[in-house]
Amino acid sequence: MSKIIRLSEARRGDRGVIVQVGTHCHHEEHEVELERRLLELGLVEGAKVELLHEGLFGRDPIALKVDDMRVALRRREAASLNIEIGGEA
Amino acid sequence: MDAMVKSLRFALVGNPNSGKTALFNALTGSHQKVANYAGVTVERKEGRVQGTDGKSLIVTDLPGTYSLRARSLDEEVSRDVVLGTRKGEAAPDVLVCVADATNLRLVLRLALELKQVGRPMVMALNMYDIAQRQGLQIDLEGLSRDLGMPVVTTVATRKRGLPELIAAVEEQAKHAAHQSEWHAPSAAEVRTAHREAERLMKAHVQPPARPDTLTGKLDAVLLHPVAGLAILFGVLFVMFQAVFTWATPAMDGIEAGFALLGQWLGATVTNDLLRSLLVDGLIGGVGSVLVFLPQILLIFLFIIALEDLGYMARAAFLMDKIMGGAGLHGRAFIPLLSSFACAIPGIMATRVINAKRDRFTTILIAPLMTCSARIPVYTLIIAAFIPNTTVWGWVSLQGLVMFGLYAGGIVSALLVSLVIRRVLWRGMVEPFMMELPAYKMPDIKSVLMNLWLRAKIFLKRAGKIILPLMIIVWALSTFPYPPEGATGPAIDYSFAGMMGKFLEPIFAPIGFSWQMVVALIPGMAAREVAVAVLGTVYSVAGAEENIGTLATVLANDWSLATGLSFLAWYIFAPQCLPTIGVVQREMGSKKWTAIFVIYLFALAYLAAFITYHIAVALGAG
């Protein structure tokens, strides 16, 4: 049973595959910019992610394993990423 | 024949944490120089390397990046250097893309982007020893064929592969550069490049047989929400202990050295004016700043070692939420922490913050962290006015006031940051996203080289900025001479004395006497100098050694309200010309430096005003 969630809603230990980067509401300059920066950091469709660590306050920020590297970001930014969890990955 | 004399130039480009700086250090050794690019405060690192035929090559180290697309001033400069469009900078003949061999995915995409620039390229797979240890199999020939550039392997820390790298650069330089086709890639183009990088990975790189498990294990503890924070505070505790205790012998040594030099000059130089300039102006002034060099070096030693270890990114992760509450970036944590020893290394360390707004906010509040130069002033005033009693049975009242002064600085820094966020830069939240690099043992030689670099920058600044300022302050407090038969200390009759009396009406509402204003003027050179000047003004010889005597004099002369007001003033006032000089250099803007100075003086005045009047109302006038 796989389902698609926002990365910002993921909990420690969740793993899945990125299915969408960016909110696709491209009227806002900073949304476009954020999407490109996420992509440049390797957060691209098809990348395997696992949520490794959460911060103490509000479980924020989060540390992820993205393919074979580790990346930290805030849940605020993670909200523009969708991942599919519970699949074969 | 221009081509014969012109040295071949190449630039190192790569992701952060690819060991690019280590490679630069290994290539150039001590033949490097660090300056700023013309007109901007972006560090320009250049060095010389011996080529195969004895001719030297010029290598430039560019800041680590994931893309040529520029978001900050640093990245703009890097992009323009790579593209060869920066005025006054010769374009590099060859680009060397430096990769962490164990972490190739992102750098392959960068390499594909760099290829569009059209310049001959070489790919350097650095940290190749770690890749081999992990059993990572890379098909170098296949990768080289598909990328269309030579691929060499290097181990910067052991100087392996360097001749091969240089030979490849020289070989590539024979090819002519093509017209650049580079443009800022769109999201769709980044996605396409990622797919191509993924294909290259699948085709030429076998996943490691023994992957790095240490980083994961360490992170389980170091990024643990509770244990991680506890360890971070433990690390900071050790750092502070080191800065305040290990540095003491060296600081005492420097102080004694300057004192000896002063004595010797005092005895040797017969001309009174020259002696005063040398002993009081130069040696006294520069000595009072250089004495902080051991502390500054220790802070930088910790920062550089922790950065190379890979821990700094973790510290930013752990502190991001806490700092974010005040509108600060996680990366602002270490610079602010360093400012407790001295704002100068703290402000210099803000270079790790990429976004200009976050960096400027951090610089603006850095001096509110109580630096060690304020300790002598606080100690003196507390000894004079706060009774040495205990409250609630066990808390020393004097210690409590000291703690209050530190806390006052921190709380007001957070408030200022909040105000800046709310008023100046509303709604702009810089995203916090960064790579958490694999832990690596720092290379001692590379750490020491970077430390030496920082020391050189500090010393240069001491010479260029601090020295002239010290001479001005000395002249103000020396000329004109007191008239015949004058009874008061000489400084009373000097320009500083006149300014003190002239400015007295401005400072009267906050309870300062003109003698105090006089002490503030030379105190601009460095905060703790005010103690020595108060000693001079109140005719207490050797005030720094005889804090007790001076404290008694002050306790008789000032009211309690004045003493408290002076403390409140010192929490905020930018009483330190070297700091202002560094702010000017790092912000690169007269307007921002002016804002920095004015807002801090205004806060100081306001805080002292409120403190004084509340104290007077409570009967402490």
XYZ file of C-alpha atoms in Angstrom:
710
model
C 0.000 0.000 0.000
C 1.760 3.071 -1.148
C 0.592 6.622 -0.645
C 1.796 10.074 -1.579
C 2.496 12.580 1.183
C 4.228 15.898 1.515
C 7.793 15.486 2.721
C 6.997 18.046 5.441
C 4.519 15.563 6.954
C 6.991 12.678 7.047
C 8.182 11.259 10.360
C 11.499 9.837 11.437
C 12.116 6.517 9.733
C 9.795 7.172 6.783
C 11.330 6.305 3.458
C 10.137 6.739 -0.066
C 10.770 8.155 -3.507
C 10.397 11.794 -4.517
C 7.554 12.085 -7.012
C 7.218 15.835 -7.316
C 9.491 18.807 -6.658
C 8.017 22.283 -6.515
C 4.444 23.336 -5.964
C 3.933 24.130 -9.644
C 2.419 27.450 -8.749
C 4.917 29.306 -10.836
C 3.667 32.849 -10.490
C 5.907 33.481 -7.521
C 9.565 34.171 -8.129
C 10.704 32.566 -4.867
C 8.754 29.362 -5.586
C 10.626 28.956 -8.864
C 13.898 29.742 -7.123
C 13.203 27.254 -4.306
C 12.408 24.516 -6.813
C 15.699 25.033 -8.636
C 17.684 25.080 -5.413
C 16.067 21.864 -4.202
C 16.878 20.265 -7.550
C 20.486 21.450 -7.434
C 20.863 19.855 -4.007
C 19.839 16.505 -5.477
C 16.190 16.569 -4.398
C 14.915 15.484 -7.781
C 12.062 13.254 -8.906
C 13.094 9.618 -8.577
C 15.598 10.192 -5.760
C 15.253 7.873 -2.784
C 14.746 9.669 0.524
C 14.718 8.581 4.117
C 13.997 10.851 7.066
C 16.913 10.272 9.443
C 16.614 12.917 12.154
C 14.263 15.570 13.437
C 15.065 18.670 15.459
C 13.978 18.937 19.085
C 11.481 21.773 18.747
C 8.515 21.132 16.480
C 10.465 18.216 14.925
C 12.153 20.825 12.773
C 14.460 20.987 10.819
C 14.808 17.516 9.312
C 17.855 15.552 8.162
C 17.340 13.348 5.130
C 19.247 10.706 3.309
C 18.865 11.530 -0.369
C 20.254 8.705 -2.518
C 23.787 8.453 -1.113
C 24.140 11.849 0.528
C 22.669 13.654 3.541
C 20.727 16.881 3.375
C 19.157 19.113 6.046
C 16.175 21.348 5.422
C 13.278 22.960 7.217
C 9.790 21.471 7.039
C 8.723 24.749 5.491
C 10.846 23.993 2.428
C 10.038 20.278 2.577
C 6.376 21.201 2.014
C 7.068 21.723 -1.660
C 8.201 18.112 -2.122
C 5.883 15.125 -2.512
C 7.110 11.628 -1.787
C 5.599 8.217 -2.296
C 6.016 6.051 0.773
C 5.280 2.394 1.389
C 6.159 1.461 -2.180
C 8.842 -1.049 -3.093
C 11.620 1.449 -2.363
C 55.410 37.442 -27.624
C 52.617 37.714 -25.172
C 51.760 34.023 -25.089
C 55.301 33.141 -24.022
C 55.301 35.224 -20.865
C 51.663 34.846 -19.909
C 51.247 32.152 -17.271
C 48.638 29.489 -17.790
C 45.667 30.033 -15.481
C 43.236 27.474 -14.165
C 40.377 27.665 -11.682
C 39.127 25.103 -9.160
C 35.349 24.732 -9.180
C 33.346 22.192 -7.187
C 30.689 21.401 -4.624
C 31.201 22.482 -1.023
C 33.058 19.827 1.029
C 34.798 18.371 -2.031
C 38.205 19.048 -0.503
C 38.737 21.838 -3.004
C 40.544 24.098 -0.548
C 42.728 21.201 0.600
C 43.626 20.604 -3.050
C 44.387 24.310 -3.498
C 46.618 24.257 -0.409
C 48.375 21.085 -1.576
C 49.014 22.578 -5.025
C 50.260 25.974 -3.927
C 51.772 25.363 -0.493
C 52.765 28.757 0.825
C 52.694 30.354 -2.632
C 49.227 31.770 -2.249
C 47.741 35.125 -1.598
C 44.330 36.101 -0.385
C 42.853 39.472 -1.195
C 39.495 40.837 -2.228
C 38.204 41.137 -5.761
C 38.353 44.752 -6.855
C 35.446 46.735 -5.462
C 33.713 43.922 -3.591
C 34.301 42.079 -0.334
C 34.556 38.670 -1.914
C 37.676 36.739 -1.060
C 39.978 36.114 -3.974
C 42.356 33.167 -3.490
C 45.133 32.739 -5.958
C 48.385 30.796 -5.925
C 51.300 29.589 -8.004
C 52.050 26.006 -8.967
C 55.192 24.630 -10.565
C 54.393 23.258 -14.024
C 56.039 20.204 -15.639
C 58.535 22.301 -17.595
C 59.387 24.547 -14.661
C 57.098 27.363 -15.759
C 54.607 28.354 -13.112
C 50.853 28.138 -13.442
C 48.348 30.370 -11.682
C 45.492 28.664 -9.864
C 42.365 30.306 -8.466
C 40.219 28.716 -5.770
C 36.535 29.562 -6.161
C 33.918 29.171 -3.397
C 32.125 25.815 -3.337
C 28.860 25.750 -5.253
C 26.225 23.396 -6.657
C 25.545 25.518 -9.715
C 26.945 28.423 -11.698
C 23.634 30.176 -11.180
C 24.399 33.061 -8.824
C 22.268 33.818 -5.786
C 24.761 35.749 -3.689
C 27.544 38.213 -4.385
C 30.163 35.475 -3.870
C 28.493 33.273 -6.412
C 28.101 36.139 -8.844
C 31.838 36.761 -8.695
C 32.602 33.033 -9.113
C 30.303 32.831 -12.116
C 31.850 35.890 -13.756
C 35.371 34.552 -13.163
C 34.453 31.198 -14.700
C 32.779 32.868 -17.649
C 35.694 35.274 -17.999
C 33.381 38.275 -17.900
C 34.675 39.821 -14.686
C 36.435 43.112 -15.355
C 40.102 43.151 -14.494
C 40.267 39.362 -14.104
C 41.928 37.235 -16.744
C 39.678 34.334 -17.763
C 40.964 30.907 -16.701
C 42.428 28.861 -19.580
C 41.258 25.609 -18.012
C 38.523 24.761 -15.502
C 39.222 21.989 -13.015
C 36.050 20.477 -11.631
C 36.924 19.094 -8.190
C 34.786 16.191 -7.009
C 34.535 14.227 -3.789
C 35.065 10.769 -5.321
C 32.691 9.250 -2.758
C 29.867 11.660 -3.590
C 29.747 12.078 -7.353
C 26.112 12.553 -8.266
C 25.768 16.312 -7.759
C 29.184 17.205 -9.080
C 28.547 15.301 -12.303
C 25.577 17.571 -12.884
C 27.750 20.603 -12.131
C 30.388 19.313 -14.566
C 27.749 19.018 -17.299
C 26.715 22.616 -16.617
C 30.349 23.798 -16.622
C 30.925 22.159 -20.004
C 28.556 24.699 -21.537
C 31.047 27.425 -20.668
C 33.134 26.045 -23.516
C 36.503 26.126 -21.793
C 38.811 23.097 -21.709
C 38.133 21.096 -18.546
C 39.666 18.480 -16.274
C 37.796 16.451 -13.678
C 39.727 15.788 -10.444
C 38.326 12.954 -8.347
C 39.592 14.005 -4.943
C 39.640 11.918 -1.736
C 40.225 8.931 -3.963
C 41.837 7.016 -1.101
C 38.557 7.071 0.832
C 36.701 5.882 -2.265
C 39.139 2.988 -2.610
C 38.827 2.106 1.065
C 35.061 1.950 0.634
C 35.535 -0.351 -2.332
C 33.966 2.123 -4.739
C 34.647 1.099 -8.349
C 34.882 3.968 -10.815
C 35.485 3.300 -14.507
C 37.777 6.273 -15.071
C 38.214 5.752 -18.804
C 34.517 5.356 -19.463
C 33.677 8.392 -17.343
C 36.331 10.436 -19.110
C 35.007 9.368 -22.544
C 31.377 10.174 -21.702
C 32.193 13.473 -19.992
C 34.542 14.454 -22.788
C 37.338 15.515 -20.458
C 40.332 13.891 -18.765
C 39.591 12.435 -15.333
C 42.447 12.284 -12.804
C 42.413 10.974 -9.253
C 43.886 12.960 -6.375
C 44.394 12.712 -2.629
C 44.998 16.331 -1.680
C 45.916 15.618 1.937
C 48.724 13.262 0.831
C 49.685 15.264 -2.254
C 48.882 12.297 -4.491
C 47.974 12.761 -8.124
C 49.071 16.388 -8.271
C 51.669 16.041 -11.090
C 49.095 14.119 -13.141
C 46.538 16.862 -12.534
C 48.961 19.582 -13.609
C 49.993 17.586 -16.706
C 46.324 17.155 -17.656
C 45.697 20.880 -17.203
C 48.676 21.748 -19.419
C 47.563 19.269 -22.052
C 44.001 20.619 -22.064
C 45.251 24.199 -22.293
C 46.423 23.436 -25.832
C 42.790 23.209 -26.922
C 41.053 26.417 -27.803
C 38.023 27.528 -25.829
C 34.650 27.469 -27.577
C 32.069 30.194 -27.464
C 30.192 29.956 -24.151
C 26.680 28.549 -24.433
C 26.015 28.844 -20.725
C 22.806 30.362 -19.447
C 21.175 29.981 -16.034
C 19.542 26.535 -16.314
C 15.782 26.327 -15.904
C 14.229 23.759 -13.564
C 13.519 21.521 -16.564
C 17.151 21.717 -17.683
C 18.364 20.854 -14.175
C 16.097 17.787 -14.248
C 17.468 16.712 -17.637
C 21.041 17.156 -16.424
C 20.235 15.073 -13.335
C 18.992 12.243 -15.535
C 22.207 12.416 -17.553
C 24.291 12.411 -14.347
C 22.267 9.434 -13.110
C 23.006 7.606 -16.365
C 26.736 8.313 -15.986
C 26.606 7.022 -12.396
C 24.872 3.792 -13.443
C 27.251 3.246 -16.351
C 30.582 3.965 -14.672
C 30.295 3.832 -10.896
C 29.733 0.683 -8.867
C 28.217 1.372 -5.450
C 30.725 0.965 -2.620
C 31.270 -2.543 -1.261
C 31.948 -1.127 2.209
C 29.943 2.095 2.415
C 30.650 4.677 5.081
C 28.603 3.631 8.094
C 30.501 5.796 10.574
C 28.708 9.003 9.566
C 25.331 7.373 10.147
C 26.394 6.020 13.532
C 27.866 9.327 14.646
C 24.805 11.237 13.481
C 22.545 8.920 15.471
C 24.172 10.455 18.552
C 25.282 13.898 17.374
C 21.963 14.775 15.713
C 19.842 13.204 18.445
C 17.342 15.884 19.512
C 18.419 15.785 23.163
C 21.843 14.122 23.271
C 22.938 16.080 20.191
C 22.164 19.413 21.795
C 23.829 18.315 25.042
C 26.989 17.352 23.133
C 26.917 20.633 21.213
C 26.833 22.565 24.471
C 29.635 20.348 25.783
C 31.752 21.193 22.728
C 31.018 24.886 23.239
C 31.914 24.638 26.900
C 35.323 23.164 26.035
C 35.794 25.829 23.361
C 35.074 28.596 25.841
C 37.289 27.091 28.495
C 40.055 26.928 25.938
C 39.566 30.478 24.740
C 39.515 31.918 28.224
C 42.076 29.725 29.998
C 44.523 28.293 27.434
C 44.954 31.678 25.830
C 45.881 33.360 29.106
C 49.609 32.443 29.213
C 50.097 33.594 25.631
C 48.164 36.792 26.301
C 50.206 37.465 29.420
C 53.327 36.845 27.353
C 52.288 39.328 24.671
C 51.375 41.896 27.307
C 54.697 41.432 29.078
C 56.513 41.640 25.760
C 54.877 44.936 24.861
C 55.504 46.246 28.385
C 59.207 45.372 28.071
C 59.387 46.957 24.645
C 57.695 50.054 26.052
C 60.130 50.231 28.957
C 63.111 49.800 26.721
C 61.888 52.480 24.319
C 60.991 54.705 27.250
C 64.555 54.474 28.478
C 66.173 54.747 25.041
C 64.203 57.487 23.324
C 65.056 60.870 24.788
C 62.645 63.060 22.842
C 59.528 63.349 25.048
C 57.022 63.634 22.228
C 58.480 60.779 20.197
C 58.643 58.631 23.331
C 55.020 59.327 24.151
C 53.968 58.530 20.570
C 55.912 55.258 20.547
C 55.149 54.082 24.073
C 51.608 55.352 24.728
C 50.340 55.604 21.166
C 51.846 52.733 19.199
C 52.872 50.139 21.743
C 50.026 50.807 24.152
C 47.424 50.956 21.398
C 48.519 48.128 19.146
C 49.447 46.004 22.150
C 45.942 46.318 23.545
C 44.545 44.836 20.324
C 47.271 42.285 19.591
C 46.803 40.863 23.050
C 43.614 39.267 21.709
C 45.473 37.399 18.962
C 45.813 34.137 20.991
C 42.060 34.107 21.688
C 41.229 34.882 18.098
C 43.542 32.127 16.853
C 42.031 29.600 19.270
C 38.505 30.462 18.120
C 39.532 30.059 14.516
C 41.322 26.800 15.318
C 38.070 25.398 16.715
C 35.968 26.763 13.873
C 38.275 25.449 11.140
C 38.742 22.028 12.769
C 35.006 21.583 13.415
C 34.209 22.723 9.872
C 36.706 20.280 8.323
C 35.367 17.516 10.550
C 31.901 18.150 9.144
C 30.425 19.152 12.509
C 29.573 22.786 11.698
C 26.676 21.783 9.468
C 25.371 19.665 12.373
C 25.669 22.585 14.804
C 23.659 24.720 12.376
C 21.059 21.938 12.131
C 20.707 21.646 15.909
C 20.488 25.394 16.474
C 18.376 26.382 13.481
C 14.998 26.251 15.218
C 16.231 28.081 18.297
C 17.922 30.789 16.234
C 15.030 30.870 13.773
C 12.708 32.027 16.559
C 14.600 35.312 16.495
C 14.708 35.412 12.721
C 18.309 34.220 12.515
C 19.793 31.538 10.318
C 21.186 28.344 11.891
C 24.579 29.213 10.479
C 24.657 32.462 12.473
C 25.233 30.447 15.612
C 28.991 29.998 15.450
C 29.813 33.597 14.449
C 27.689 34.882 17.325
C 29.331 32.460 19.692
C 32.799 33.590 18.627
C 31.764 37.156 19.341
C 31.777 36.364 23.051
C 35.554 36.342 22.831
C 35.852 39.142 20.294
C 33.459 40.526 17.704
C 36.207 40.683 15.056
C 36.580 36.925 14.408
C 32.814 36.615 14.842
C 32.109 39.134 12.103
C 34.768 37.566 9.881
C 33.145 34.147 10.430
C 29.779 35.374 9.095
C 31.129 34.569 5.635
C 29.675 31.077 6.082
C 26.198 32.621 5.803
C 25.312 32.788 2.135
C 22.280 35.039 2.119
C 23.222 38.713 2.386
C 20.275 39.631 4.608
C 20.993 36.895 7.133
C 24.657 37.803 7.099
C 24.028 41.514 7.654
C 21.597 40.831 10.520
C 24.237 38.659 12.168
C 26.942 41.316 11.740
C 24.660 43.987 13.177
C 24.007 42.048 16.377
C 27.423 40.397 16.821
C 28.854 43.204 19.029
C 25.970 42.751 21.480
C 27.573 39.504 22.570
C 29.719 40.440 25.566
C 33.301 40.307 24.302
C 36.235 39.661 26.600
C 37.451 43.272 26.316
C 34.378 44.336 28.264
C 35.283 42.136 31.216
C 37.850 44.579 32.740
C 35.301 47.417 32.515
C 32.510 45.329 34.037
C 34.821 44.038 36.773
C 35.870 47.552 37.724
C 32.378 49.046 37.889
C 30.902 46.016 39.644
C 33.702 46.075 42.235
C 33.033 49.783 42.804
C 29.255 49.764 43.102
C 27.853 46.307 43.718
C 28.258 45.132 47.313
C 30.012 41.798 47.681
C 27.049 40.089 49.324
C 24.967 37.051 48.603
C 21.299 36.964 47.738
C 18.849 34.103 48.273
C 21.411 32.581 50.605
C 23.968 31.441 48.022
C 24.071 33.622 44.895
C 26.822 36.242 44.764
C 25.255 39.590 43.936
C 28.311 40.653 41.935
C 28.193 37.428 39.907
C 24.484 37.953 39.374
C 25.050 41.433 37.941
C 27.782 40.072 35.645
C 25.379 37.369 34.448
C 22.712 40.029 33.955
C 25.050 42.032 31.722
C 25.730 38.980 29.541
C 22.050 38.087 29.433
C 21.167 41.712 28.644
C 23.412 41.581 25.601
C 21.978 38.287 24.351
C 18.341 39.265 24.889
C 18.773 42.615 23.178
C 20.582 40.925 20.262
C 17.602 38.624 19.752
C 15.188 41.563 20.014
C 17.172 43.609 17.499
C 17.210 40.668 15.118
C 13.443 40.274 15.491
C 12.902 43.949 14.807
C 15.135 43.819 11.723
C 13.138 40.843 10.449
C 9.767 42.429 11.163
C 10.501 45.958 10.028
C 13.338 45.949 7.522
C 13.053 42.675 5.687
C 9.496 41.589 6.190
C 8.427 38.194 5.049
C 11.770 37.307 3.521
C 12.748 33.949 4.924
C 15.916 32.532 3.495
C 15.488 28.772 3.119
C 17.647 26.612 5.345
C 18.940 23.772 3.234
C 22.379 22.302 3.159
C 24.345 19.169 2.698
C 25.427 17.306 5.830
C 28.850 16.134 4.676
C 30.336 12.800 5.704
C 32.566 13.126 8.778
C 36.262 13.298 7.984
C 39.303 13.525 10.181
C 40.621 17.088 9.723
C 44.036 17.238 8.059
C 46.359 18.965 10.518
C 48.472 20.649 7.859
C 45.468 22.059 6.066
C 43.963 23.305 9.344
C 47.215 25.035 10.305
C 47.517 26.622 6.888
C 44.021 28.058 7.106
C 44.746 29.246 10.632
C 47.888 31.003 9.452
C 45.853 32.645 6.712
C 43.356 34.015 9.266
C 46.187 35.211 11.502
C 47.762 37.024 8.552
C 44.487 38.762 7.731
C 44.070 39.849 11.347
C 47.641 41.124 11.626
C 47.425 42.964 8.323
C 44.294 44.642 9.556
C 45.959 45.517 12.851
C 48.630 47.243 10.816
C 46.463 48.952 8.230
C 43.372 50.022 10.143
C 44.156 49.866 13.834
C 47.558 51.526 13.771
C 46.469 54.843 12.209
C 43.427 54.940 14.488
C 45.619 54.462 17.528
C 47.801 57.373 16.467
C 44.757 59.620 16.054
C 43.437 58.666 19.491
C 46.891 59.232 20.974
C 47.164 62.664 19.357
C 43.712 63.656 20.619
C 44.610 62.740 24.183
C 48.114 64.284 24.074
C 47.727 67.683 22.367
C 47.739 70.407 23.302
C 50.041 70.157 26.318
C 48.806 71.315 29.733
C 49.714 74.938 30.560
C 52.487 75.790 33.001
C 51.522 75.073 36.591
C 48.570 72.888 35.632
C 47.331 70.751 38.487
C 45.027 68.207 36.839
C 46.188 65.245 34.716
C 47.508 66.211 31.275
C 44.594 64.619 29.405
C 42.218 67.204 30.927
C 43.853 69.915 28.819
C 44.073 67.893 25.599
C 41.621 67.803 22.699
C 40.076 64.719 24.298
C 39.596 66.732 27.471
C 38.053 69.610 25.551
C 35.779 67.227 23.686
C 34.803 65.650 26.979
C 33.768 68.996 28.415
C 32.121 70.033 25.164
C 30.136 66.802 24.953
C 29.232 66.807 28.636
C 25.743 68.354 28.141
C 24.864 65.478 25.796
C 25.924 62.922 28.366
C 24.601 64.688 31.457
C 21.081 63.225 31.015
C 22.543 59.726 31.365
C 24.513 60.705 34.451
C 28.027 60.842 32.949
C 30.524 63.388 34.280
C 32.925 65.052 31.864
C 35.755 62.875 33.174
C 33.819 59.819 32.061
C 33.277 61.293 28.616
C 37.014 61.945 28.393
C 37.661 58.280 29.206
C 35.254 57.212 26.460
C 37.274 58.957 23.734
C 40.533 56.974 23.975
C 38.293 54.053 24.948
C 37.142 54.051 21.334
C 40.459 52.394 20.476
C 39.482 49.305 22.442
C 36.942 48.913 25.192
C 39.277 47.975 27.995
C 41.447 51.047 27.359
C 38.728 53.036 29.155
C 39.862 51.461 32.441
C 43.393 52.724 31.970
C 42.111 56.177 31.005
C 39.785 56.372 34.005
C 42.906 55.615 36.027
C 44.694 58.533 34.344
C 41.782 60.926 34.730
C 41.386 60.086 38.411
C 45.178 59.991 38.887
C 45.399 56.373 39.947
C 48.651 54.966 38.644
C 48.605 51.443 37.183
C 44.824 51.309 37.200
C 44.686 47.912 35.520
C 46.651 46.291 38.335
C 45.024 48.375 41.056
C 41.377 47.865 40.231
C 40.643 47.930 43.952
C 42.091 51.438 44.427
C 40.405 52.845 41.349
C 37.117 51.191 42.334
C 37.233 52.954 45.705
C 37.896 56.297 44.032
C 35.025 55.773 41.607
C 32.681 54.628 44.375
C 33.303 57.936 46.155
C 33.065 60.091 43.040
C 30.140 58.536 41.118
C 26.632 57.832 42.300
C 25.289 54.293 42.058
C 22.937 55.466 39.294
C 25.937 56.717 37.288
C 27.758 53.415 37.764
C 24.760 51.399 36.570
C 24.233 53.767 33.673
C 27.885 53.286 32.625
C 27.377 49.490 32.665
C 24.220 49.792 30.538
C 26.125 52.026 28.093
C 28.854 49.406 27.742
C 26.427 46.608 26.841
C 25.616 48.407 23.589
C 28.083 51.125 22.687
C 30.308 50.258 19.700
C 33.308 51.458 21.705
C 35.775 49.722 19.472
C 37.209 51.221 16.294
C 38.776 47.928 15.125
C 35.302 46.337 15.101
C 33.891 49.244 13.139
C 36.772 48.857 10.677
C 36.005 45.159 10.215
C 32.287 45.867 9.784
C 33.111 48.386 7.069
C 35.297 45.829 5.330
C 32.873 42.919 5.609
C 29.708 44.844 4.740
C 31.541 46.819 2.075
C 29.160 49.740 2.484
C 29.532 53.095 4.197
C 25.778 53.337 4.612
C 25.548 50.059 6.518
C 28.560 50.896 8.654
C 26.886 54.181 9.560
C 23.663 52.353 10.431
C 25.686 49.940 12.570
C 27.427 52.705 14.527
C 24.373 54.928 14.933
C 21.959 52.226 16.033
C 24.384 50.898 18.650
C 25.155 54.354 20.069
C 21.436 55.155 20.099
C 20.663 51.925 21.954
C 23.517 52.588 24.379
C 22.238 56.079 25.089
C 18.675 54.896 25.501
C 19.637 52.027 27.802
C 21.872 54.257 29.921
C 19.165 56.956 30.060
C 16.494 54.540 31.249
C 18.844 52.858 33.729
C 20.001 56.187 35.156
C 16.547 57.639 35.627
C 15.046 54.508 37.123
C 17.988 54.297 39.523
C 17.631 57.981 40.458
C 13.886 57.533 40.981
C 14.646 54.624 43.297
C 16.935 56.865 45.315
C 20.320 55.777 43.970
C 21.149 59.228 42.521
